[in-house]
mmCIF file with all atom_site columns, C-alpha atoms in Angstrom:
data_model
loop_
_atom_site.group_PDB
_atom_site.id
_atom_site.type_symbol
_atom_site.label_atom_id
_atom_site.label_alt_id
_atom_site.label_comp_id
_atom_site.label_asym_id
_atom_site.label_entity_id
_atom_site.label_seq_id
_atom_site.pdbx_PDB_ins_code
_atom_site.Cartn_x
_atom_site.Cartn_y
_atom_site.Cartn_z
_atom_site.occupancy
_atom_site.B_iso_or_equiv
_atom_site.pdbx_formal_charge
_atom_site.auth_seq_id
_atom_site.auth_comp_id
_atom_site.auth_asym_id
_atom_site.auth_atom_id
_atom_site.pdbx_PDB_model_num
ATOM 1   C CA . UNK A 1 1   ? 16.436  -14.465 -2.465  1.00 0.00 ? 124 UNK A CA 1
ATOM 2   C CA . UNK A 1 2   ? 16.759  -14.724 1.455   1.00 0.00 ? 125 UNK A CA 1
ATOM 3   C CA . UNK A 1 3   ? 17.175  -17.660 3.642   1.00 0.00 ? 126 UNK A CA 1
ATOM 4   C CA . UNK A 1 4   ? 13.514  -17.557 4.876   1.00 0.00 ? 127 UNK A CA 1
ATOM 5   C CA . UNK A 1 5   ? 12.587  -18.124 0.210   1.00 0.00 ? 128 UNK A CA 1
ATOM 6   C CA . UNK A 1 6   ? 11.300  -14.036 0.387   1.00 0.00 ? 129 UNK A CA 1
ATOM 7   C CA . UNK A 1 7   ? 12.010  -12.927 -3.431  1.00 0.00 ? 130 UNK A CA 1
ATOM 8   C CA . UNK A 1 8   ? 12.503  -9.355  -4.175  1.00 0.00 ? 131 UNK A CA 1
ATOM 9   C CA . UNK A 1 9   ? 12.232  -9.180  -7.850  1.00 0.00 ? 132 UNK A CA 1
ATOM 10  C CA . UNK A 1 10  ? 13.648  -5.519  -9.795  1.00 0.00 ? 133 UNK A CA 1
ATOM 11  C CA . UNK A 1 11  ? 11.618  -5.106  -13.012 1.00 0.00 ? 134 UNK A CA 1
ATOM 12  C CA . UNK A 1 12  ? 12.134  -3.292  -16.088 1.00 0.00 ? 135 UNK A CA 1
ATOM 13  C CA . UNK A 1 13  ? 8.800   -1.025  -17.611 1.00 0.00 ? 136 UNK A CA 1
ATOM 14  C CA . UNK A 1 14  ? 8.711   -0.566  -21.350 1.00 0.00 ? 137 UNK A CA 1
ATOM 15  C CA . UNK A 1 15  ? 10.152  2.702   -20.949 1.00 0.00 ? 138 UNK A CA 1
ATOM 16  C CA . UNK A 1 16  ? 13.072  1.369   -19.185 1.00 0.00 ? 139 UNK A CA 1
ATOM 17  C CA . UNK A 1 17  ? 12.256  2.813   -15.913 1.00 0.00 ? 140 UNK A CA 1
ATOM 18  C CA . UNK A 1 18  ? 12.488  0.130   -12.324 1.00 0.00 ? 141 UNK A CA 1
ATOM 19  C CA . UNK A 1 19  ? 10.087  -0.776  -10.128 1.00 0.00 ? 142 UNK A CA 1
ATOM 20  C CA . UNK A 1 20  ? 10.013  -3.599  -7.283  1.00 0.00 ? 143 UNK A CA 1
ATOM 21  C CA . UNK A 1 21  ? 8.226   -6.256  -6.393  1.00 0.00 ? 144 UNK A CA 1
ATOM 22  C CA . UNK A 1 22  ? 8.512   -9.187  -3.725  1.00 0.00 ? 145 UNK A CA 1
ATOM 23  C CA . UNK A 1 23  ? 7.001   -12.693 -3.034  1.00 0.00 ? 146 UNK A CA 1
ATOM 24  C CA . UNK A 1 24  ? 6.303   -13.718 0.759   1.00 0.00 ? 147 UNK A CA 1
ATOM 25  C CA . UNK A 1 25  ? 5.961   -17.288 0.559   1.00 0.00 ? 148 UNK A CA 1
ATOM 26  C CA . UNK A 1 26  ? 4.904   -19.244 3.783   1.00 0.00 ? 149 UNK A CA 1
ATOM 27  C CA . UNK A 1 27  ? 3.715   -22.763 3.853   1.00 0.00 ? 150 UNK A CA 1
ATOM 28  C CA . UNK A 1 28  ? -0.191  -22.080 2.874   1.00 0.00 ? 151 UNK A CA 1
ATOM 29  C CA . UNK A 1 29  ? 0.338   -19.076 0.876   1.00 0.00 ? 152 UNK A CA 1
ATOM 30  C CA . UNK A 1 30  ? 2.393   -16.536 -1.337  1.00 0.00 ? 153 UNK A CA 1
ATOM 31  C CA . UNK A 1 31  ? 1.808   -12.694 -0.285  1.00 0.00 ? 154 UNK A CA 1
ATOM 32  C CA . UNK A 1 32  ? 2.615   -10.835 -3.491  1.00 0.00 ? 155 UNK A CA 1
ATOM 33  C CA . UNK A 1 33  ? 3.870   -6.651  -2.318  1.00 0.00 ? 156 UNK A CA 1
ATOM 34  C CA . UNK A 1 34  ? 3.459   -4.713  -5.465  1.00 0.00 ? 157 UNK A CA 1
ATOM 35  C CA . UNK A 1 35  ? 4.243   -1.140  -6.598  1.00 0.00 ? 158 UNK A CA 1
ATOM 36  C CA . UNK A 1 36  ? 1.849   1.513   -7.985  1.00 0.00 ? 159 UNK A CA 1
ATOM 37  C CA . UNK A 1 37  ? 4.071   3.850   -9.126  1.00 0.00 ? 160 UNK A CA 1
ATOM 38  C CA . UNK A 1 38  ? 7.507   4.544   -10.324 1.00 0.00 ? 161 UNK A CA 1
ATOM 39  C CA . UNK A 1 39  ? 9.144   6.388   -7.580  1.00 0.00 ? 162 UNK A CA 1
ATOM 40  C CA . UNK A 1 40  ? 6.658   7.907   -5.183  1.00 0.00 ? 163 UNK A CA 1
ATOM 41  C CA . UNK A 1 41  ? 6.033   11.487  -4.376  1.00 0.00 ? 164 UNK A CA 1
ATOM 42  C CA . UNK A 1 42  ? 5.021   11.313  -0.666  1.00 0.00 ? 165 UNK A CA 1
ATOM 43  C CA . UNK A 1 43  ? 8.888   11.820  0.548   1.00 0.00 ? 166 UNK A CA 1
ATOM 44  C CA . UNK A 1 44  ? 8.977   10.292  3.956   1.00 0.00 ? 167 UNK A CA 1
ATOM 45  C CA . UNK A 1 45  ? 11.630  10.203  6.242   1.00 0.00 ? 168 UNK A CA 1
ATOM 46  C CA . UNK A 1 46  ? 12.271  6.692   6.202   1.00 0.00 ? 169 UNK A CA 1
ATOM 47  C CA . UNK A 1 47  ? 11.866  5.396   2.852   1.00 0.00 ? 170 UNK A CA 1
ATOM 48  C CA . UNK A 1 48  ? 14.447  5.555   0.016   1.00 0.00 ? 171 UNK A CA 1
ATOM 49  C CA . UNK A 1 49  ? 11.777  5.419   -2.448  1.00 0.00 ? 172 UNK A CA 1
ATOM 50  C CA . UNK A 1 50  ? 10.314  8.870   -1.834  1.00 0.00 ? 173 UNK A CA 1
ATOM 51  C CA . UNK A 1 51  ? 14.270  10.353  -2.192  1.00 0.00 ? 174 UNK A CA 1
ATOM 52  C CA . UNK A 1 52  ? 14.156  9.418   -6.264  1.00 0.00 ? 175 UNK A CA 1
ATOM 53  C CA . UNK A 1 53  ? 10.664  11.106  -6.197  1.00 0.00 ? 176 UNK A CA 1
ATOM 54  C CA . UNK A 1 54  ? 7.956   10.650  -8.313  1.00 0.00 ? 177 UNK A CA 1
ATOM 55  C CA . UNK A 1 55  ? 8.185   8.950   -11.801 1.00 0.00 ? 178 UNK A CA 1
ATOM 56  C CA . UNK A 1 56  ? 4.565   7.787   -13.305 1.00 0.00 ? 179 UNK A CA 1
ATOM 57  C CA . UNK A 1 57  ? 2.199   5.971   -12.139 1.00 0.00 ? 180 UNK A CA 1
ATOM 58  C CA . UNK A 1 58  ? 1.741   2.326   -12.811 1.00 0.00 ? 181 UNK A CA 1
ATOM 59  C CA . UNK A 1 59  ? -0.738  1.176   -15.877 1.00 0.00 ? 182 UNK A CA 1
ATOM 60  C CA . UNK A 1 60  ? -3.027  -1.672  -14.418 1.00 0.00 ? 183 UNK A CA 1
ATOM 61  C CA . UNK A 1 61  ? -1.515  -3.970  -16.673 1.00 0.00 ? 184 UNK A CA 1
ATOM 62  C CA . UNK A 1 62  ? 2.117   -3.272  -14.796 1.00 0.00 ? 185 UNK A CA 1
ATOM 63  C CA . UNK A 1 63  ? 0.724   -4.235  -11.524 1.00 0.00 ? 186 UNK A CA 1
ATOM 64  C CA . UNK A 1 64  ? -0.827  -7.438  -12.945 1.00 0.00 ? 187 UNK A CA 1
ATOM 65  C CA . UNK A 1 65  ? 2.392   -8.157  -14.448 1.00 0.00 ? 188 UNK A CA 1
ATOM 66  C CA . UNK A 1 66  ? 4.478   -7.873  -10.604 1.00 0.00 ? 189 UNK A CA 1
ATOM 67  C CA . UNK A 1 67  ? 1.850   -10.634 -9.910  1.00 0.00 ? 190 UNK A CA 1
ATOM 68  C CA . UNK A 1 68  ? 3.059   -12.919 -12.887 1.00 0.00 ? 191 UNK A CA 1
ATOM 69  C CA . UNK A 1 69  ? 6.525   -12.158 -12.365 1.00 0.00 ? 192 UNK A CA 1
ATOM 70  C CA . UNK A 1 70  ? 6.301   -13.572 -8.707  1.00 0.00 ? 193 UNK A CA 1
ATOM 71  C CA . UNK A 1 71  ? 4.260   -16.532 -10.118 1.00 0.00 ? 194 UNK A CA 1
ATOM 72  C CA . UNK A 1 72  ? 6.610   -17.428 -12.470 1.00 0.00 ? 195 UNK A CA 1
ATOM 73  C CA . UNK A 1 73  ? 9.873   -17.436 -10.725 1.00 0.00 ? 196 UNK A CA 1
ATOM 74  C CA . UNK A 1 74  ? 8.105   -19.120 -7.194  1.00 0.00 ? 197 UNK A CA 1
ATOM 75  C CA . UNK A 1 75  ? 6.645   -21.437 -9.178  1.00 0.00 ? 198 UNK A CA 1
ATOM 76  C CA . UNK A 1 76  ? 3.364   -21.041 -7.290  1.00 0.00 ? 199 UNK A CA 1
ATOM 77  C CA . UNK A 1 77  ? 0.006   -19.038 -7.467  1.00 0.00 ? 200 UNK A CA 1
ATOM 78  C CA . UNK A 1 78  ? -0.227  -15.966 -5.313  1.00 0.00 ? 201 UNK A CA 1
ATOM 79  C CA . UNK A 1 79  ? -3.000  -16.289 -2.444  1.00 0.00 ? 202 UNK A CA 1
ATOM 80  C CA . UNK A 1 80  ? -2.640  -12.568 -0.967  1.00 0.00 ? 203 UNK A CA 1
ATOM 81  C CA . UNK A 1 81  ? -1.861  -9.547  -2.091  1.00 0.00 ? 204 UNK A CA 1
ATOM 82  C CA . UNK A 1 82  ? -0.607  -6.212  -0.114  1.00 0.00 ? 205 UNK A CA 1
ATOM 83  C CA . UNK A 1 83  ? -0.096  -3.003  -2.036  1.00 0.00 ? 206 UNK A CA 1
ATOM 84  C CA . UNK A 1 84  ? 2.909   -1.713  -0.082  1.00 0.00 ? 207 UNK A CA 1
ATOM 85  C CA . UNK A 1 85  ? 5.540   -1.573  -2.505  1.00 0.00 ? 208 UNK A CA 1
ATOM 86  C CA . UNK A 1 86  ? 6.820   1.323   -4.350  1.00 0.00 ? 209 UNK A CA 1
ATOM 87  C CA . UNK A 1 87  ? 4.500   4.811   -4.289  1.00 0.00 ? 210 UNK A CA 1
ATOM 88  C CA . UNK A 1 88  ? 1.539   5.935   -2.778  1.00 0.00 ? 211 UNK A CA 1
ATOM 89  C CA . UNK A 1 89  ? -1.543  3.329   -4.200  1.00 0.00 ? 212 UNK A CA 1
ATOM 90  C CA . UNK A 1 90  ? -4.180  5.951   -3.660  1.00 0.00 ? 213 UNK A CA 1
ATOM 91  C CA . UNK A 1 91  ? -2.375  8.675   -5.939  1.00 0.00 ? 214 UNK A CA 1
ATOM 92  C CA . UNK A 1 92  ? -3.089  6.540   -8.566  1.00 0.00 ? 215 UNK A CA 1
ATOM 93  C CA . UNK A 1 93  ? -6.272  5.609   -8.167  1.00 0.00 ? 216 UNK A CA 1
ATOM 94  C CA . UNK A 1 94  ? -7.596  4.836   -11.522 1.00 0.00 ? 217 UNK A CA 1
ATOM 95  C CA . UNK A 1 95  ? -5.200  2.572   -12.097 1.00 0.00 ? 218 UNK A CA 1
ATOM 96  C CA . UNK A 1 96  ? -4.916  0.878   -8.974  1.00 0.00 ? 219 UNK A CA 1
ATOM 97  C CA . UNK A 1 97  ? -8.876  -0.096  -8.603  1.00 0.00 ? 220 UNK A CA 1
ATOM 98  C CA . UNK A 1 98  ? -8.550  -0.911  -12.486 1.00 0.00 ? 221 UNK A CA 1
ATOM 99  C CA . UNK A 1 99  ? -5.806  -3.624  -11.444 1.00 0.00 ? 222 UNK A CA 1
ATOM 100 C CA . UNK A 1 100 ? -8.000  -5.168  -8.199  1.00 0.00 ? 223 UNK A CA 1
ATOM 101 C CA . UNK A 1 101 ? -11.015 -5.487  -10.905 1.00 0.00 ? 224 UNK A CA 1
ATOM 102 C CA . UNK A 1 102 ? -8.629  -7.938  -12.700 1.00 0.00 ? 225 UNK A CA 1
ATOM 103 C CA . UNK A 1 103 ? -7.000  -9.093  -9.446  1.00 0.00 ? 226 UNK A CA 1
ATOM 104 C CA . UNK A 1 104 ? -10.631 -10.550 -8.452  1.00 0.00 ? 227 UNK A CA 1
ATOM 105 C CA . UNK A 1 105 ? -12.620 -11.067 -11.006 1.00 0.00 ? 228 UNK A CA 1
ATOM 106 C CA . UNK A 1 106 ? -13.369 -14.640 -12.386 1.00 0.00 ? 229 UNK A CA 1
ATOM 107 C CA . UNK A 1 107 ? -11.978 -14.187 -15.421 1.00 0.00 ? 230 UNK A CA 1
ATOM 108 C CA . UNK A 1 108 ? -8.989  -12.573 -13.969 1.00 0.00 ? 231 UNK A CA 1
ATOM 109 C CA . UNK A 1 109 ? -6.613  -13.549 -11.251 1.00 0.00 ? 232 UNK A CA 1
ATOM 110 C CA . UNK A 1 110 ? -10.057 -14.548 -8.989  1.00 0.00 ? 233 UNK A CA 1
ATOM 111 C CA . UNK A 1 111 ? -8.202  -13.717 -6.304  1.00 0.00 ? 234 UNK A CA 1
ATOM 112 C CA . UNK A 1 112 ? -10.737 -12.600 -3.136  1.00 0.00 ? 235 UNK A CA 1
ATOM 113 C CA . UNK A 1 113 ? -10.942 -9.070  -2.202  1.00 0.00 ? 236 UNK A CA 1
ATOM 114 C CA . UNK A 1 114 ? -10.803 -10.176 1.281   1.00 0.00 ? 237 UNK A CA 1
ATOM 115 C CA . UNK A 1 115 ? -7.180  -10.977 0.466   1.00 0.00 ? 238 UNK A CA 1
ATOM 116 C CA . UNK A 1 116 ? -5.977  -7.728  -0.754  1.00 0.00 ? 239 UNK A CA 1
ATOM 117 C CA . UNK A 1 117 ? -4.675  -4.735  1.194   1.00 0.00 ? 240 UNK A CA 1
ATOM 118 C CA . UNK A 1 118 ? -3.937  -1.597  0.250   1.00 0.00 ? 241 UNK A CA 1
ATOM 119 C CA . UNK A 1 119 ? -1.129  0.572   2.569   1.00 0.00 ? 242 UNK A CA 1
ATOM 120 C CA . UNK A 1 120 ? -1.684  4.242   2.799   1.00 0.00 ? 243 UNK A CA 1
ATOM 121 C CA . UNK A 1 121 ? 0.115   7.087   4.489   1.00 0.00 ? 244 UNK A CA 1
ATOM 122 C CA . UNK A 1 122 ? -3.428  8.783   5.239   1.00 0.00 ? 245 UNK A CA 1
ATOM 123 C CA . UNK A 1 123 ? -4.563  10.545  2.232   1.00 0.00 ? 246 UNK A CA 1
ATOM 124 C CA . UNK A 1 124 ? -8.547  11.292  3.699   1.00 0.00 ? 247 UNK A CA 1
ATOM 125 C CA . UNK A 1 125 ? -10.710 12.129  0.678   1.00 0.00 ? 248 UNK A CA 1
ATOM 126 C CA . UNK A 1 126 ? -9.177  9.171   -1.253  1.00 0.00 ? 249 UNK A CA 1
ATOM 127 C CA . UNK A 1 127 ? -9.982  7.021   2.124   1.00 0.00 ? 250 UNK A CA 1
ATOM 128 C CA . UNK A 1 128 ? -13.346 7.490   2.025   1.00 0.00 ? 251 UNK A CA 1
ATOM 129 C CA . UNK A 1 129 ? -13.578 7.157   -1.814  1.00 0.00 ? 252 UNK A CA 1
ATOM 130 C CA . UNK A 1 130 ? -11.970 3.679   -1.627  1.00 0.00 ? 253 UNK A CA 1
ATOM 131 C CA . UNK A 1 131 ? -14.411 3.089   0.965   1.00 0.00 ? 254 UNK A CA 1
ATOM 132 C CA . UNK A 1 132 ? -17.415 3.784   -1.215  1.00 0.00 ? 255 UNK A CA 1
ATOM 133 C CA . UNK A 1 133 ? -15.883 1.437   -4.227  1.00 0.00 ? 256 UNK A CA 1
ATOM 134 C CA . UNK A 1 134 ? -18.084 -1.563  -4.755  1.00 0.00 ? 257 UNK A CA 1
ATOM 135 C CA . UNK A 1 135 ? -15.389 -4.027  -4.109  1.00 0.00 ? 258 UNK A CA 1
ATOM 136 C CA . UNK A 1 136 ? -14.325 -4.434  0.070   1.00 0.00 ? 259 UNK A CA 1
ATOM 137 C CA . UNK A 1 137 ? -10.758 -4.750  0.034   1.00 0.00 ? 260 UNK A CA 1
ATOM 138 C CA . UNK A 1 138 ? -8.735  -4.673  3.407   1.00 0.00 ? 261 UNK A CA 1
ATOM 139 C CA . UNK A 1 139 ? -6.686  -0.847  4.081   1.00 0.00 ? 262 UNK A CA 1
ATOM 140 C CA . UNK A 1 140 ? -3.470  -0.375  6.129   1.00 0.00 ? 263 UNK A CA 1
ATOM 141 C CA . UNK A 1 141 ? -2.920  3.279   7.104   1.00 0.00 ? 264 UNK A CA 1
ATOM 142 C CA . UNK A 1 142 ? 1.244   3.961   7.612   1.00 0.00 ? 265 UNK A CA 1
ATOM 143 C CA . UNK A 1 143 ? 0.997   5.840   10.678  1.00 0.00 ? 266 UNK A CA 1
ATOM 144 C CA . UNK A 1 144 ? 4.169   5.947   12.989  1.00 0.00 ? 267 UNK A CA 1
ATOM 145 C CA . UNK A 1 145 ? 3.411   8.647   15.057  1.00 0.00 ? 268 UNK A CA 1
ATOM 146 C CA . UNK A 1 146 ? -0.122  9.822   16.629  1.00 0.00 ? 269 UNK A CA 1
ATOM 147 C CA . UNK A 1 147 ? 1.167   13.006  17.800  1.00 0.00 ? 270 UNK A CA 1
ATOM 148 C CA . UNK A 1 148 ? 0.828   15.751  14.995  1.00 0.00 ? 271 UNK A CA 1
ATOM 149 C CA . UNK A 1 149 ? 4.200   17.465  15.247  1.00 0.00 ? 272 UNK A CA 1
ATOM 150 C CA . UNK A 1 150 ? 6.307   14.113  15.466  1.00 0.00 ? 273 UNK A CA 1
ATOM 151 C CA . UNK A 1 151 ? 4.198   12.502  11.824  1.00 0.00 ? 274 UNK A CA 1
ATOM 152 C CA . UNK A 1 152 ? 4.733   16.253  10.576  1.00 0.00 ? 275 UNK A CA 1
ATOM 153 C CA . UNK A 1 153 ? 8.701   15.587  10.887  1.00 0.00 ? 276 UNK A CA 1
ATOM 154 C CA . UNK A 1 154 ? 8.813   11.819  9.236   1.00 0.00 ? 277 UNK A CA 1
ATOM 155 C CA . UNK A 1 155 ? 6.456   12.641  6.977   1.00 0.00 ? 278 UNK A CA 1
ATOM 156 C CA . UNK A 1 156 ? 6.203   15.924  5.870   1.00 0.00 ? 279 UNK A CA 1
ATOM 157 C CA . UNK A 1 157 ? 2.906   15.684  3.158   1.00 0.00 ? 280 UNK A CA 1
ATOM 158 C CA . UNK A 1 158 ? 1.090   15.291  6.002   1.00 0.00 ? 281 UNK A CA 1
ATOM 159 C CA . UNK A 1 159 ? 1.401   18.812  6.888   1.00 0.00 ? 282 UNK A CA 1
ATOM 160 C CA . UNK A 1 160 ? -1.513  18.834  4.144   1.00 0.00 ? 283 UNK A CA 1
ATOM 161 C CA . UNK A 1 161 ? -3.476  16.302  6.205   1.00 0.00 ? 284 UNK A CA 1
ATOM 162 C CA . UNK A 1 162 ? -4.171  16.535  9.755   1.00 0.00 ? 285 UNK A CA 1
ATOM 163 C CA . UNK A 1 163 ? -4.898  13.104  12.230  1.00 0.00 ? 286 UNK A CA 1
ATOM 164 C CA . UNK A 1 164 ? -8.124  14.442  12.802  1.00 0.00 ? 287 UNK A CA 1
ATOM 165 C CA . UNK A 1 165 ? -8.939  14.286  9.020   1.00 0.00 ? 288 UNK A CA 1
ATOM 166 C CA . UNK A 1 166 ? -7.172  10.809  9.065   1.00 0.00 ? 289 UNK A CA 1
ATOM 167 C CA . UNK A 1 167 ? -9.522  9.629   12.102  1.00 0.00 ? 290 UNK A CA 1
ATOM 168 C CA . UNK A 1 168 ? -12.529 10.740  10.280  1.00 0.00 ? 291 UNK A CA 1
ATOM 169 C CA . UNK A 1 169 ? -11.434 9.428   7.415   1.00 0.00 ? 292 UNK A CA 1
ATOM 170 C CA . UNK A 1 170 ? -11.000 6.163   8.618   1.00 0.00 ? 293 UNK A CA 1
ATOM 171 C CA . UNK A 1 171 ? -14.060 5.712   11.019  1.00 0.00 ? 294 UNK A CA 1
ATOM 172 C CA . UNK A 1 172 ? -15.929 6.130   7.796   1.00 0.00 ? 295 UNK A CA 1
ATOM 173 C CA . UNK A 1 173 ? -13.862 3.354   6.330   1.00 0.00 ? 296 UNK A CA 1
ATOM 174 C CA . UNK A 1 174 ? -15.273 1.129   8.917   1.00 0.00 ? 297 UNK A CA 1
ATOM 175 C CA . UNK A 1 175 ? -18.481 1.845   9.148   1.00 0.00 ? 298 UNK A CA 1
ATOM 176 C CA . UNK A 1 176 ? -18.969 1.644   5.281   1.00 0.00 ? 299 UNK A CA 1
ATOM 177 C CA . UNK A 1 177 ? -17.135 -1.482  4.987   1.00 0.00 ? 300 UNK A CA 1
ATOM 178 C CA . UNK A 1 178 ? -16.694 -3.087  8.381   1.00 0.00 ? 301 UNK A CA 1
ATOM 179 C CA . UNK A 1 179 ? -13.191 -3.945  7.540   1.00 0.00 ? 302 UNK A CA 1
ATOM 180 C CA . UNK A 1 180 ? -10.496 -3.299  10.714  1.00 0.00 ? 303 UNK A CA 1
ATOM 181 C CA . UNK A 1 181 ? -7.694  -0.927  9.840   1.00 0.00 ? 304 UNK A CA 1
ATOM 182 C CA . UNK A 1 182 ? -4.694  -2.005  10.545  1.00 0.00 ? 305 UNK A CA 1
ATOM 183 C CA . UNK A 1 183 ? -2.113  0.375   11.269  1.00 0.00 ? 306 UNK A CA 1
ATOM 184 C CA . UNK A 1 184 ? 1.528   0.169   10.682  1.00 0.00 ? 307 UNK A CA 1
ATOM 185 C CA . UNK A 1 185 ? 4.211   1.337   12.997  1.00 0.00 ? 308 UNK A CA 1
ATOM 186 C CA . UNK A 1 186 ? 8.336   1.979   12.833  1.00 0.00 ? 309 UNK A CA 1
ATOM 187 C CA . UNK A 1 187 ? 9.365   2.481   16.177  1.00 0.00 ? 310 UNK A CA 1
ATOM 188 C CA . UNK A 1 188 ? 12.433  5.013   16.478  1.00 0.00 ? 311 UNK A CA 1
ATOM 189 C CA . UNK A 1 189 ? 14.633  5.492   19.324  1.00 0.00 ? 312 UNK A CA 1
ATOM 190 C CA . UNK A 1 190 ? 14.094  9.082   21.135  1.00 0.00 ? 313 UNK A CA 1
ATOM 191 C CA . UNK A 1 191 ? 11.414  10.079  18.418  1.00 0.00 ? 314 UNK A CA 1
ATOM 192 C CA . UNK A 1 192 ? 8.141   8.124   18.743  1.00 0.00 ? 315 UNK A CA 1
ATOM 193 C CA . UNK A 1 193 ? 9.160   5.651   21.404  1.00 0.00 ? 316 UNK A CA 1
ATOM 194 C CA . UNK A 1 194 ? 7.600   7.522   24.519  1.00 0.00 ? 317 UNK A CA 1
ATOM 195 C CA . UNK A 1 195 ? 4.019   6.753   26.442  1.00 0.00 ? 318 UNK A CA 1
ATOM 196 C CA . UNK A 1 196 ? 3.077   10.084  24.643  1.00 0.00 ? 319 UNK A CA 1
ATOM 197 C CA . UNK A 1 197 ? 3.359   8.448   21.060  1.00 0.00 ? 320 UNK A CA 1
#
């Protein structure tokens, strides 16, 4: 628990493997960040998940559970949800659009799409199929660097997946959904810090 009430909760699966889950709680709401996976096979530079590798994938019914594990020990109903936890969300697709069903249906959590993000590190195809889902959720695309050979270096699967193929990717996302991306950003010292970056 930290001084500002954030809970990071470590959770046990019925196969005894651990995954991680933390409440955000501010005055109007409680952000729940929730795994998808055990491990995660994307292997970037800056995140100690990726250095375990990858596990499994979550069942739906383990990511509703993260939710009811922060519930229960806040004491308070979660209002928001990111998918930024553990893994890459979009490698385990089934699963993950399985748990937002839950997540925001009536007889579920009935939690509004419009309150749920998913964080990617760019995978295109899977973009653009999330896009296309029925449900409009919110998307967050992990992109630290927007010069090729620097993202190539802290995160080396995207050798597989060029910028241009995110771009594309994600201009579809908008004009299928008009959601805003939102893009997240580590700044390093000396490595994507410059006007170039």
């Amino acid at each position: 628990l930290a001084n500002d009430g954030t809970l990071k909760l470590l959770l046990s699966t019925c196969d005894y493997e651990v995954i991680e889950c933390v409440g955000i709680p501010t005055e109007k709401r409680l952000t729940a960040c929730l795994s998808s996976q055990v491990g995660c096979a994307m292997d970037c530079k800056f995140c100690a998940t990726g250095k375990e590798g990858l596990k499994r994938s979550l069942k739906a019914s383990e990511i509703l559970d993260q939710i009811l594990f922060i519930e229960n020990e806040m004491n308070r109903k979660v209002t928001n949800i990111v998918f930024m936890g553990m893994g890459e969300p979009l490698l385990n697709y089934k699963n993950l659009i399985s748990g937002i069903k839950k997540i925001t249906s009536k007889d579920g959590l009935g939690i509004s799409p419009k309150r749920i993000t998913v964080s990617t590190s760019g995978i295109p195809k899977m973009i653009e199929r999330l896009a296309d889902e029925p449900i409009k959720i919110n998307l967050a695309l992990s992109l630290h660097s927007a010069v090729e050979k620097t993202r190539k270096k802290i995160m080396p699967f995207s050798k597989r997946f060029t910028l241009s193929d995110i771009l594309d990717s994600i201009v579809y996302w908008y004009r299928k959904t008009k959601r805003v991306v939102t893009y997240e950003y580590i700044i390093w010292k000396g490595i994507n810090d410059d006007y170039e970056h």
